[in-house]
Short mmCIF file of C-alpha atoms in Angstrom, two decimals:
data_model
loop_
_atom_site.label_atom_id
_atom_site.label_comp_id
_atom_site.label_asym_id
_atom_site.label_seq_id
_atom_site.Cartn_x
_atom_site.Cartn_y
_atom_site.Cartn_z
CA MET A 8 26.11 16.53 31.38
CA PRO A 9 27.96 19.11 33.38
CA GLU A 10 25.48 21.87 35.01
CA LEU A 11 25.40 24.54 37.05
CA ARG A 12 23.02 24.93 40.14
CA TRP A 13 21.89 28.07 41.96
CA VAL A 14 18.78 29.15 44.85
CA GLU A 15 17.20 32.23 43.73
CA GLY A 16 14.39 33.46 46.02
CA ALA A 17 13.89 29.67 47.57
CA VAL A 18 13.60 28.31 44.42
CA PRO A 19 16.73 26.39 43.06
CA ARG A 20 18.04 26.13 39.43
CA ARG A 21 19.97 24.45 37.43
CA LEU A 22 21.18 25.01 34.07
CA GLN A 23 23.55 22.27 32.09
CA LEU A 24 25.54 23.51 29.74
CA VAL A 25 25.75 22.32 26.38
CA ILE A 26 26.50 25.75 25.25
CA SER A 27 30.08 27.32 25.05
CA PRO A 28 30.49 30.31 25.42
CA SER A 29 27.31 30.37 27.97
CA GLY A 30 27.25 34.66 30.27
CA ILE A 31 26.79 34.99 33.54
CA GLY A 32 25.25 37.96 33.55
CA ARG A 33 21.99 40.26 34.71
CA ALA A 34 21.54 41.19 31.28
CA SER A 35 19.20 38.82 30.05
CA ASP A 36 20.64 37.95 27.19
CA ASN A 37 23.15 35.96 29.49
CA GLN A 38 22.24 31.71 29.20
CA VAL A 39 22.26 32.35 33.83
CA VAL A 40 20.88 35.14 34.59
CA LEU A 41 21.02 36.79 37.22
CA LYS A 42 19.13 40.00 38.05
CA ASP A 43 20.64 41.61 41.05
CA PHE A 44 22.60 44.95 40.87
CA SER A 45 25.59 43.10 42.96
CA VAL A 46 25.99 41.10 39.58
CA SER A 47 27.71 42.97 36.12
CA ARG A 48 25.30 42.64 32.84
CA HIS A 49 28.29 40.76 32.15
CA HIS A 50 29.71 39.70 34.84
CA ALA A 51 31.59 36.15 33.72
CA ARG A 52 31.26 32.90 31.03
CA LEU A 53 31.57 29.77 31.58
CA GLU A 54 33.46 28.04 28.02
CA LYS A 55 34.83 25.02 27.01
CA ARG A 56 38.42 23.54 27.09
CA GLY A 57 38.92 20.17 25.59
CA ASP A 58 36.98 18.38 28.55
CA ASN A 59 36.69 20.68 31.05
CA TRP A 60 34.59 23.86 32.41
CA CYS A 61 36.66 27.28 32.98
CA VAL A 62 35.03 29.96 34.16
CA VAL A 63 36.27 33.70 33.20
CA ASP A 64 35.64 37.12 34.97
CA LEU A 65 35.03 39.59 32.35
CA GLY A 66 35.45 42.77 34.14
CA SER A 67 33.12 42.57 36.92
CA THR A 68 32.83 45.35 39.45
CA ASN A 69 32.27 42.83 41.96
CA GLY A 70 34.87 40.17 41.12
CA ILE A 71 34.09 36.77 40.93
CA LYS A 72 34.94 33.86 43.52
CA VAL A 73 35.93 30.34 43.11
CA ASN A 74 36.03 28.38 47.12
CA ALA A 75 36.09 31.71 48.18
CA SER A 76 39.22 32.73 46.09
CA TYR A 77 38.55 35.89 43.61
CA VAL A 78 40.17 34.19 39.44
CA THR A 79 40.13 36.40 36.50
CA ASP A 80 40.33 32.80 35.02
CA ALA A 81 39.96 29.58 36.56
CA THR A 82 39.30 25.91 35.98
CA LEU A 83 36.05 24.05 36.87
CA SER A 84 36.14 21.13 39.42
CA ASP A 85 33.38 19.19 40.45
CA GLY A 86 31.32 20.78 42.98
CA ASP A 87 33.52 24.10 43.34
CA GLU A 88 31.51 26.96 44.43
CA LEU A 89 31.41 30.37 42.06
CA GLN A 90 30.50 33.19 44.44
CA VAL A 91 28.98 35.99 41.49
CA GLY A 92 27.68 38.89 43.64
CA ASN A 93 25.03 37.94 46.14
CA PHE A 94 24.58 34.32 44.17
CA THR A 95 26.74 30.94 45.18
CA LEU A 96 26.40 28.93 41.88
CA SER A 97 28.03 25.07 42.30
CA TYR A 98 29.74 23.34 38.99
CA HIS A 99 28.90 20.37 38.76
CA ARG A 100 29.84 17.42 36.33
CA GLY A 101 27.59 15.07 36.40
CA GLU A 102 23.72 14.38 36.04
CA SER A 103 22.76 13.21 39.52
CA SER A 104 20.33 15.55 41.12
CA ALA A 105 20.04 14.03 44.23
CA GLY A 106 18.56 16.74 46.51
CA PHE A 107 18.43 18.74 44.47
CA SER A 108 14.24 20.09 42.93
CA VAL A 109 14.00 20.42 39.25
CA ASN A 110 10.36 21.81 39.40
CA SER A 111 11.65 25.06 38.40
CA SER A 112 14.35 24.40 35.97
CA THR A 113 15.66 25.14 32.70
CA PHE A 114 17.14 22.40 30.01
CA LEU A 115 18.54 23.29 27.07
CA ARG A 116 19.42 19.81 24.48
CA THR A 117 20.52 20.88 21.55
CA LEU A 118 19.57 19.57 18.57
CA GLU A 119 23.88 17.58 17.79
CA GLU A 120 23.11 15.89 20.57
CA PHE A 121 19.66 14.61 20.44
CA ARG A 122 20.99 13.41 16.80
CA GLU A 123 23.67 11.03 19.03
CA ASP A 124 21.13 9.82 21.42
CA PHE A 125 18.10 9.02 18.94
CA ARG A 126 18.85 9.05 15.15
CA ILE A 127 15.82 9.17 13.40
CA GLU A 128 17.68 10.91 10.77
CA PRO A 129 17.46 8.42 7.70
CA GLY A 130 20.76 6.84 7.41
CA GLN A 131 21.43 7.89 11.28
CA VAL A 132 19.66 4.30 12.68
CA LYS A 133 21.78 1.46 13.25
CA PRO A 134 21.32 -2.25 12.03
CA GLY A 135 20.23 -3.92 14.11
CA THR A 136 19.71 -1.50 17.27
CA GLN A 137 17.43 -3.05 19.31
CA SER A 138 16.19 -1.03 22.43
CA THR A 139 13.20 -1.93 24.90
CA ALA A 140 9.50 -0.08 25.60
CA ALA A 141 10.88 0.84 28.20
CA THR A 142 13.57 3.14 27.48
CA PRO A 143 12.72 6.75 26.93
CA ARG A 144 14.57 6.34 23.37
CA GLU A 145 11.34 3.76 22.78
CA ARG A 146 8.43 5.34 23.69
CA VAL A 147 9.87 8.72 21.94
CA LEU A 148 10.16 6.91 18.56
CA GLU A 149 6.91 5.16 19.33
CA ALA A 150 5.22 8.31 19.78
CA LEU A 151 6.79 9.59 15.93
CA ALA A 152 5.74 6.32 14.64
CA GLN A 153 2.15 6.98 15.31
CA VAL A 154 2.80 10.40 14.14
CA ALA A 155 4.71 10.08 10.96
CA ARG A 156 2.50 8.19 8.51
CA THR A 157 0.10 11.48 9.15
CA LEU A 158 2.28 13.76 9.02
CA LEU A 159 4.02 12.83 5.42
CA GLU A 160 1.48 11.54 3.48
CA VAL A 161 -0.52 15.52 3.79
CA GLU A 162 0.15 16.99 0.83
CA GLU A 163 -0.23 21.03 1.35
CA LEU A 164 0.46 23.27 4.36
CA GLU A 165 -2.04 24.00 6.31
CA PRO A 166 -3.34 20.57 6.95
CA VAL A 167 -0.04 20.01 7.64
CA LEU A 168 -0.18 22.41 10.24
CA ASP A 169 -3.34 21.04 11.44
CA LYS A 170 -1.57 17.28 11.52
CA VAL A 171 0.95 18.82 13.90
CA MET A 172 -1.28 20.52 16.85
CA ALA A 173 -2.83 17.47 17.06
CA ALA A 174 0.07 15.70 16.99
CA ILE A 175 1.17 17.63 20.17
CA PHE A 176 -2.04 17.62 21.99
CA GLU A 177 -1.80 14.13 21.64
CA GLN A 178 1.21 13.61 22.62
CA LEU A 179 1.90 16.13 25.18
CA PRO A 180 0.61 17.78 28.55
CA ALA A 181 0.30 21.25 27.22
CA GLU A 182 -2.58 22.89 27.04
CA ARG A 183 -1.64 25.72 23.94
CA ALA A 184 0.50 25.52 21.25
CA TYR A 185 2.42 27.77 18.58
CA ILE A 186 3.89 27.31 15.04
CA LEU A 187 5.83 29.61 13.91
CA LEU A 188 7.86 30.30 11.27
CA PHE A 189 10.88 32.23 9.55
CA THR A 190 10.12 34.22 6.46
CA PRO A 191 12.90 34.60 3.92
CA GLN A 192 14.09 37.64 5.47
CA GLY A 193 14.06 35.85 8.91
CA GLN A 194 11.45 37.02 10.52
CA ALA A 195 9.37 34.68 12.57
CA GLU A 196 5.21 34.96 11.70
CA LEU A 197 2.91 32.83 13.39
CA ARG A 198 1.52 30.50 11.33
CA ILE A 199 -0.81 28.73 13.38
CA ALA A 200 -1.99 29.19 17.45
CA ARG A 201 -4.49 26.99 19.22
CA SER A 202 -5.92 25.93 22.94
CA ARG A 203 -6.27 22.00 23.90
CA GLY A 204 -9.82 22.43 22.88
CA GLY A 205 -8.94 23.61 19.09
CA THR A 206 -9.51 27.30 19.99
CA PRO A 207 -7.79 29.77 17.82
CA LEU A 208 -5.35 32.67 19.39
CA ALA A 209 -4.47 35.62 18.45
CA GLU A 210 -0.67 35.73 19.74
CA ALA A 211 2.86 33.39 20.50
CA PRO A 212 4.45 34.78 23.96
CA VAL A 213 7.81 34.34 23.04
CA SER A 214 10.56 36.31 23.89
CA GLN A 215 13.24 37.41 20.94
CA THR A 216 15.99 35.95 22.75
CA ILE A 217 14.19 32.56 22.80
CA LEU A 218 14.06 32.31 18.79
CA ASP A 219 17.75 33.91 18.48
CA LEU A 220 18.24 30.78 21.39
CA VAL A 221 16.44 27.92 19.62
CA SER A 222 16.93 29.24 16.21
CA ARG A 223 20.45 30.61 15.87
CA GLN A 224 21.84 28.44 18.52
CA LYS A 225 20.00 25.70 17.71
CA VAL A 226 18.68 24.01 21.57
CA ALA A 227 15.77 22.95 22.39
CA VAL A 228 14.64 24.32 25.54
CA LEU A 229 12.66 23.65 28.49
CA THR A 230 11.47 25.69 31.28
CA SER A 231 9.26 24.75 34.41
CA ASP A 232 8.78 28.18 35.28
CA ALA A 233 8.43 31.23 32.67
CA GLN A 234 7.44 33.68 34.86
CA ALA A 235 11.27 33.33 36.74
CA ASP A 236 13.14 32.96 33.68
CA GLU A 237 14.43 36.02 31.82
CA ARG A 238 14.71 34.34 29.09
CA PHE A 239 10.81 33.01 28.40
CA ALA A 240 10.05 36.96 30.17
CA ALA A 241 8.38 38.19 27.02
CA GLY A 242 7.06 41.31 28.85
CA LEU A 243 3.56 41.95 29.58
CA SER A 244 2.39 39.62 27.12
CA VAL A 245 4.42 36.32 29.23
CA ARG A 246 1.91 37.71 32.71
CA LEU A 247 -1.14 38.50 30.38
CA HIS A 248 -1.08 34.44 29.46
CA GLN A 249 -0.45 33.28 32.82
CA ILE A 250 2.74 31.00 31.66
CA ARG A 251 4.53 28.90 34.09
CA SER A 252 5.44 25.64 32.00
CA ALA A 253 6.79 25.35 28.52
CA MET A 254 8.98 23.97 25.82
CA CYS A 255 10.23 25.30 22.43
CA ALA A 256 12.33 23.59 19.39
CA PRO A 257 13.04 24.65 16.38
CA LEU A 258 11.64 22.76 13.02
CA TRP A 259 14.91 21.64 11.83
CA HIS A 260 15.66 19.36 9.02
CA ARG A 261 19.14 18.11 8.66
CA ASP A 262 21.32 22.00 9.81
CA ARG A 263 18.07 23.69 8.16
CA VAL A 264 15.74 26.14 10.38
CA ILE A 265 12.37 26.80 9.47
CA GLY A 266 10.71 28.15 12.52
CA VAL A 267 9.61 26.89 16.09
CA LEU A 268 7.27 25.33 17.97
CA PHE A 269 6.57 26.45 21.18
CA VAL A 270 4.17 24.76 24.02
CA ASP A 271 2.87 26.07 27.44
CA THR A 272 1.08 25.85 29.96
CA PRO A 273 -0.61 28.28 32.32
CA LEU A 274 -0.50 28.78 35.86
CA ALA A 275 0.68 24.98 37.30
CA ILE A 276 4.92 24.62 37.28
CA GLY A 277 6.65 21.52 36.38
CA CYS A 278 4.37 20.53 34.01
CA PHE A 279 7.19 19.04 30.91
CA THR A 280 10.25 16.75 32.10
CA THR A 281 13.06 16.04 29.04
CA GLU A 282 11.28 13.24 27.61
CA HIS A 283 8.58 15.95 26.88
CA LEU A 284 11.42 17.70 25.27
CA ASP A 285 12.64 15.39 23.14
CA LEU A 286 9.65 14.68 22.03
CA LEU A 287 8.46 18.00 21.27
CA THR A 288 12.31 18.44 19.09
CA ALA A 289 11.66 14.97 17.44
CA LEU A 290 7.89 15.62 16.01
CA ALA A 291 9.74 19.05 15.02
CA ASN A 292 11.64 17.26 12.77
CA TYR A 293 8.86 15.92 11.15
CA ALA A 294 7.08 18.61 10.88
CA ALA A 295 9.46 20.48 9.79
CA VAL A 296 10.18 17.24 6.80
CA ALA A 297 6.06 17.75 6.48
CA ILE A 298 6.35 21.52 5.87
CA ASP A 299 9.12 22.17 3.81
CA ARG A 300 7.44 18.27 2.00
CA ALA A 301 4.02 20.20 2.00
CA ARG A 302 5.51 23.63 0.64
CA LEU A 303 7.45 22.15 -2.67
CA ASN A 304 3.96 20.30 -3.75
CA ASP A 305 3.08 23.94 -2.99
CA HIS A 306 5.74 25.05 -5.62
CA ILE A 307 5.19 22.71 -8.00
CA ARG A 308 1.22 23.14 -8.28
CA GLU A 309 2.81 26.86 -8.61
CA ALA A 310 4.35 26.31 -11.68
CA ARG A 311 2.55 23.20 -13.61
CA ARG A 312 -0.97 26.08 -12.63
CA ILE A 313 1.58 28.60 -14.43
CA ARG A 314 2.88 26.49 -17.30
CA GLU A 315 -0.50 25.02 -17.74
CA ARG A 316 -1.56 28.91 -18.39
CA LEU A 317 1.74 29.48 -20.25
CA GLU A 318 1.00 26.75 -22.66
CA ARG A 319 -2.58 28.33 -23.29
CA TYR A 320 -1.16 30.89 -25.12
CA HIS A 321 2.85 29.56 -26.04
CA SER A 322 4.40 27.06 -28.46
CA PRO A 323 5.98 24.77 -25.92
CA GLY A 324 9.55 25.91 -26.92
CA VAL A 325 8.18 29.52 -25.90
CA VAL A 326 6.94 28.49 -22.73
CA GLU A 327 10.09 26.49 -22.10
CA ALA A 328 12.01 29.26 -22.44
CA ILE A 329 10.19 31.83 -20.57
CA VAL A 330 10.13 29.17 -17.35
CA GLY A 331 13.95 28.96 -17.76
CA ARG A 332 13.36 32.67 -17.85
CA GLN A 333 12.03 32.90 -14.65
CA ARG A 334 13.89 30.17 -12.78
CA SER A 335 17.32 32.22 -13.51
CA THR A 336 16.04 35.96 -12.97
CA GLY A 337 12.68 34.85 -10.45
CA ASP A 338 11.66 37.49 -12.36
CA ALA A 339 7.28 37.38 -13.12
CA GLU A 340 5.85 38.42 -16.28
CA ARG A 341 5.22 42.08 -15.95
CA HIS A 342 3.33 44.18 -17.91
CA GLU A 343 5.66 46.70 -20.38
CA THR A 344 5.74 48.67 -23.50
CA ARG A 345 6.97 46.37 -26.40
CA GLU A 346 7.13 45.89 -30.46
CA VAL A 347 5.25 43.78 -31.21
CA SER A 348 3.94 42.09 -34.63
CA VAL A 349 0.00 41.18 -34.13
CA LEU A 350 -1.72 39.16 -36.79
CA PHE A 351 -5.71 38.35 -37.43
CA ALA A 352 -6.99 35.56 -39.15
CA ASP A 353 -10.87 35.40 -39.60
CA MET A 354 -13.15 33.85 -41.71
CA VAL A 355 -15.09 33.74 -43.90
CA GLY A 356 -18.95 33.59 -43.76
CA PHE A 357 -18.87 32.07 -40.82
CA THR A 358 -22.33 33.26 -40.26
CA ALA A 359 -24.15 32.57 -42.79
CA ARG A 360 -22.56 29.35 -42.99
CA CYS A 361 -23.31 28.09 -39.15
CA GLU A 362 -26.78 28.83 -39.48
CA GLY A 363 -27.64 25.04 -41.25
CA MET A 364 -25.64 23.46 -38.42
CA GLU A 365 -26.00 22.22 -34.95
CA PRO A 366 -24.63 23.79 -32.49
CA PRO A 367 -22.21 20.47 -31.92
CA ASP A 368 -21.03 20.36 -35.72
CA VAL A 369 -20.62 23.89 -35.65
CA ALA A 370 -17.72 23.59 -32.01
CA ARG A 371 -16.63 20.97 -34.28
CA PHE A 372 -15.71 22.53 -36.93
CA LEU A 373 -14.43 26.31 -35.26
CA GLY A 374 -11.79 23.56 -33.63
CA GLU A 375 -10.72 22.48 -36.99
CA PHE A 376 -10.04 26.26 -37.26
CA PHE A 377 -8.51 26.74 -34.59
CA THR A 378 -6.23 23.93 -34.47
CA LEU A 379 -4.48 25.22 -37.57
CA ALA A 380 -4.55 28.27 -36.49
CA SER A 381 -3.29 27.41 -33.14
CA ASP A 382 -0.38 24.98 -34.77
CA SER A 383 0.57 27.37 -37.51
CA VAL A 384 1.56 30.23 -34.82
CA PHE A 385 3.29 27.49 -32.38
CA GLU A 386 5.43 26.54 -35.63
CA VAL A 387 7.24 30.23 -35.60
CA GLY A 388 7.13 30.30 -32.19
CA GLY A 389 4.30 33.18 -31.83
CA THR A 390 1.79 33.97 -28.94
CA LEU A 391 -1.62 32.75 -29.47
CA ASP A 392 -4.04 36.19 -27.95
CA LYS A 393 -7.70 34.92 -27.70
CA PHE A 394 -9.89 33.26 -29.90
CA ILE A 395 -12.72 35.87 -30.71
CA GLY A 396 -15.88 34.29 -32.27
CA ASP A 397 -15.02 32.45 -35.66
CA ALA A 398 -11.14 35.28 -35.89
CA ALA A 399 -7.90 34.17 -33.88
CA MET A 400 -5.40 36.90 -32.74
CA ALA A 401 -1.97 36.20 -32.54
CA PHE A 402 1.29 37.84 -31.65
CA PHE A 403 5.00 37.58 -32.57
CA GLY A 404 7.65 39.84 -30.08
CA ALA A 405 6.96 38.93 -26.65
CA PRO A 406 6.96 37.53 -23.58
CA LEU A 407 10.29 37.11 -25.26
CA GLU A 408 11.75 39.67 -27.37
CA GLN A 409 12.38 38.20 -31.39
CA PRO A 410 13.74 40.82 -33.27
CA ASP A 411 12.15 38.97 -36.84
CA HIS A 412 8.58 39.76 -35.01
CA ALA A 413 7.27 40.98 -38.44
CA GLU A 414 8.73 37.86 -40.29
CA ARG A 415 7.89 35.93 -38.07
CA ALA A 416 3.84 36.99 -38.46
CA VAL A 417 4.33 36.75 -41.62
CA LEU A 418 5.39 33.24 -41.66
CA ALA A 419 2.88 32.05 -39.08
CA ALA A 420 0.25 33.83 -41.45
CA LEU A 421 1.89 31.91 -44.85
CA ALA A 422 1.49 28.40 -43.03
CA LEU A 423 -1.75 29.26 -42.08
CA ARG A 424 -2.37 29.14 -45.97
CA ARG A 425 -0.53 26.06 -46.01
CA ARG A 426 -2.25 24.39 -43.14
CA LEU A 427 -5.56 25.54 -45.13
CA LYS A 428 -5.19 24.43 -48.49
CA ALA A 429 -5.03 20.81 -47.10
CA TRP A 430 -7.91 21.10 -45.26
CA ASN A 431 -10.17 22.68 -47.85
CA HIS A 432 -8.60 19.49 -49.93
CA GLU A 433 -10.02 16.78 -47.34
CA ARG A 434 -13.29 18.53 -46.75
CA GLU A 435 -13.90 18.71 -51.40
CA VAL A 436 -13.00 14.99 -50.94
CA ALA A 437 -15.49 15.04 -48.68
CA GLY A 438 -18.06 16.82 -50.72
CA LEU A 439 -18.08 19.60 -48.52
CA ASP A 440 -17.95 23.33 -49.03
CA VAL A 441 -14.40 25.47 -48.84
CA VAL A 442 -12.76 27.77 -46.42
CA GLU A 443 -11.04 31.04 -47.15
CA VAL A 444 -10.14 33.06 -44.64
CA ARG A 445 -8.86 37.16 -44.21
CA MET A 446 -5.77 37.90 -43.11
CA ALA A 447 -3.60 41.18 -42.00
CA VAL A 448 -0.99 41.89 -40.21
CA ASN A 449 0.72 45.26 -38.60
CA SER A 450 3.58 46.42 -36.52
CA GLY A 451 4.11 49.24 -33.44
CA LEU A 452 4.27 49.82 -29.82
CA VAL A 453 2.32 48.13 -27.46
CA VAL A 454 1.13 46.93 -23.73
CA VAL A 455 1.77 42.89 -23.05
CA GLY A 456 1.67 41.38 -19.61
CA ASP A 457 -1.40 40.79 -17.58
CA ILE A 458 -4.06 42.92 -18.02
CA GLY A 459 -7.91 42.48 -16.48
CA SER A 460 -10.15 42.06 -12.92
CA ALA A 461 -8.85 41.60 -9.32
CA THR A 462 -10.52 38.01 -10.17
CA ARG A 463 -9.62 36.91 -13.71
CA VAL A 464 -6.67 38.45 -15.64
CA ASP A 465 -5.54 37.43 -19.22
CA TYR A 466 -1.76 37.83 -21.25
CA THR A 467 -2.79 40.05 -23.43
CA ILE A 468 -1.55 42.59 -25.79
CA LEU A 469 -2.99 46.60 -25.52
CA GLY A 470 -2.42 49.62 -27.95
CA ASN A 471 -3.09 51.20 -31.50
CA ALA A 472 -1.74 48.57 -33.51
CA VAL A 473 -3.94 46.15 -31.97
CA ASN A 474 -6.87 48.40 -33.07
CA VAL A 475 -5.28 49.05 -36.32
CA ALA A 476 -4.53 45.23 -37.64
CA SER A 477 -7.72 44.48 -36.77
CA ARG A 478 -9.28 47.06 -38.75
CA LEU A 479 -6.90 45.66 -41.38
CA GLU A 480 -8.41 42.10 -41.74
CA ASP A 481 -12.37 43.89 -40.90
CA ALA A 482 -12.16 46.80 -43.45
CA VAL A 483 -9.58 45.79 -46.31
CA ALA A 484 -8.81 42.08 -46.68
CA GLN A 485 -10.45 39.91 -49.32
CA PRO A 486 -10.65 36.67 -48.46
CA GLY A 487 -7.55 34.41 -48.75
CA GLN A 488 -5.74 37.45 -48.25
CA ILE A 489 -2.87 39.28 -46.16
CA VAL A 490 -2.46 42.30 -45.90
CA LEU A 491 0.31 44.21 -44.26
CA GLY A 492 0.64 47.84 -42.37
CA ALA A 493 3.36 50.48 -42.63
CA ALA A 494 6.08 49.40 -40.14
CA THR A 495 5.20 45.61 -40.96
CA GLN A 496 5.93 46.01 -44.80
CA ARG A 497 9.02 48.55 -44.22
CA ALA A 498 10.26 45.11 -42.24
CA ILE A 499 9.84 42.41 -44.55
CA ALA A 500 9.51 43.95 -48.19
CA HIS A 501 12.83 42.70 -48.39
CA LEU A 502 12.32 38.79 -47.61
CA PHE A 503 8.73 38.70 -48.91
CA PRO A 504 7.56 40.21 -51.74
CA THR A 505 3.71 42.99 -51.54
CA GLU A 506 1.82 45.63 -53.57
CA HIS A 507 0.26 48.69 -52.36
CA LEU A 508 -2.98 49.12 -52.26
CA GLY A 509 -3.22 53.29 -51.52
CA ASN A 510 -3.87 55.14 -48.17
CA VAL A 511 -6.68 53.73 -46.31
CA GLN A 512 -8.98 55.44 -43.75
CA LEU A 513 -9.34 53.30 -41.23
CA ARG A 514 -12.88 53.47 -38.79
CA GLY A 515 -12.09 55.42 -36.10
CA LEU A 516 -8.97 56.08 -36.75
CA GLN A 517 -7.99 59.70 -37.91
CA GLY A 518 -6.20 60.44 -41.62
CA LYS A 519 -5.22 58.08 -43.89
CA LEU A 520 -2.35 54.69 -43.43
CA PRO A 521 -0.76 53.23 -46.29
CA VAL A 522 -2.00 49.55 -46.83
CA PHE A 523 -0.10 46.59 -47.96
CA ARG A 524 -0.58 43.24 -49.86
CA LEU A 525 2.00 40.20 -50.03
CA MET A 526 2.00 38.94 -52.79
CA THR A 527 1.04 35.05 -51.96
CA GLU A 528 1.28 34.49 -55.51
CA GLU A 529 5.11 34.93 -55.99
CA ILE A 530 6.16 33.08 -53.45
CA THR A 531 6.51 29.19 -53.46
CA GLY A 532 7.98 26.73 -51.33
CA VAL A 533 6.58 28.78 -47.77
CA GLY A 534 2.76 28.93 -47.47
CA ASP A 535 2.13 26.35 -51.05
#
């Protein structure tokens, strides 16, 4: 691979040319950083044209020479010498490093090149391809075979990160390792940082320049001396951590980069080789697949938890509508004011009935009644709010808007009467007494959403309309009756016959309220 070689402060350096264009200059965003005022901030650039590399002067103060002659744009040949300020750089087309020390070299390895060499992703390995254990490729693949099974068997994110850390220290001579994941906004967030002994670390000394280089240009980077490499110089952090040998690889899967792996070793220069860089790059690929898989599993578990929670309150059809709406808009449930209809259904004489029953029999009896109530509410797309002792509370018109919420509430009450009639017939056949229920429906504005403490919330409604419905059921409704508030009666009067019971003073409320009875005796085909 073509490369540049030069000496800086008696230290030999070289850079493999994989990025076109590659900048040369004093500023730290260049690929070749030359810290001397004889060099302009952005002095020149190297760019690939076909099979050749060319050097272009960017209007520098001191110009650029190729083989002692000033040029503004020149095609480079093997062995050409470039004079940039006080520095002499030599261009080489091959990879021979005879007579050249790499102890302080920097290497970049593109993901595209790595894929071509190793073919570790599904579908990339050619049938019948064989290699000997002595090759770097085989050693990398053998190491990955040990890591892959462990990584891909873990289903949750935090254990995956732990396994990645363990694999790094098992396979690489690194003293410290860091995993940074990108947020949806593109910010690098440190997720885990440890030393070889397992001690947690507080920060990751990775410069923004390196993060941008690795993630945006999709290259893995190795430096044998980070103290002397401007691109690794995260200011005070690098000096305080005494970083010398370091590598950084993107967490990549196909063409997507979700974060970076960074490893380093303090004090010692030249601890990592290009084979180590390949291993880190491959490990980063497996890690990214495992992290993506763990995140997906976390999402599935959260979605399952939300669905199970919704199924406590809503019919299957309503649950599907809510989940579908959240998928399309990304909105979760929140507090909001909504006009709804509230239904209370309470068994008559429950306390006296259960006085002589054993607790398991009481639970079984309540379970049968609550099943009737739930089925009746879900039948018309209502929301089951809660069971209160021997009473059931439901509402209609939330979380999905239902303009006909009053009609749905009345239909649910009539459906419960129908199911109660069938249940009582079975009880009579078995020699048991019949069960009677008082019901009330009231409509009005409420606050609906997740309401509760920091540790426990319920999806419920609050408001005066709820209190009125509860009072109507408790103080007005007679056994077998369905009573209605004024707003409910106005909404369904054209559909069902009603009777005005007069104006009633309800406990805790000022003024009398008009109350109506649903004339169930005149309704056929719904509650019978």
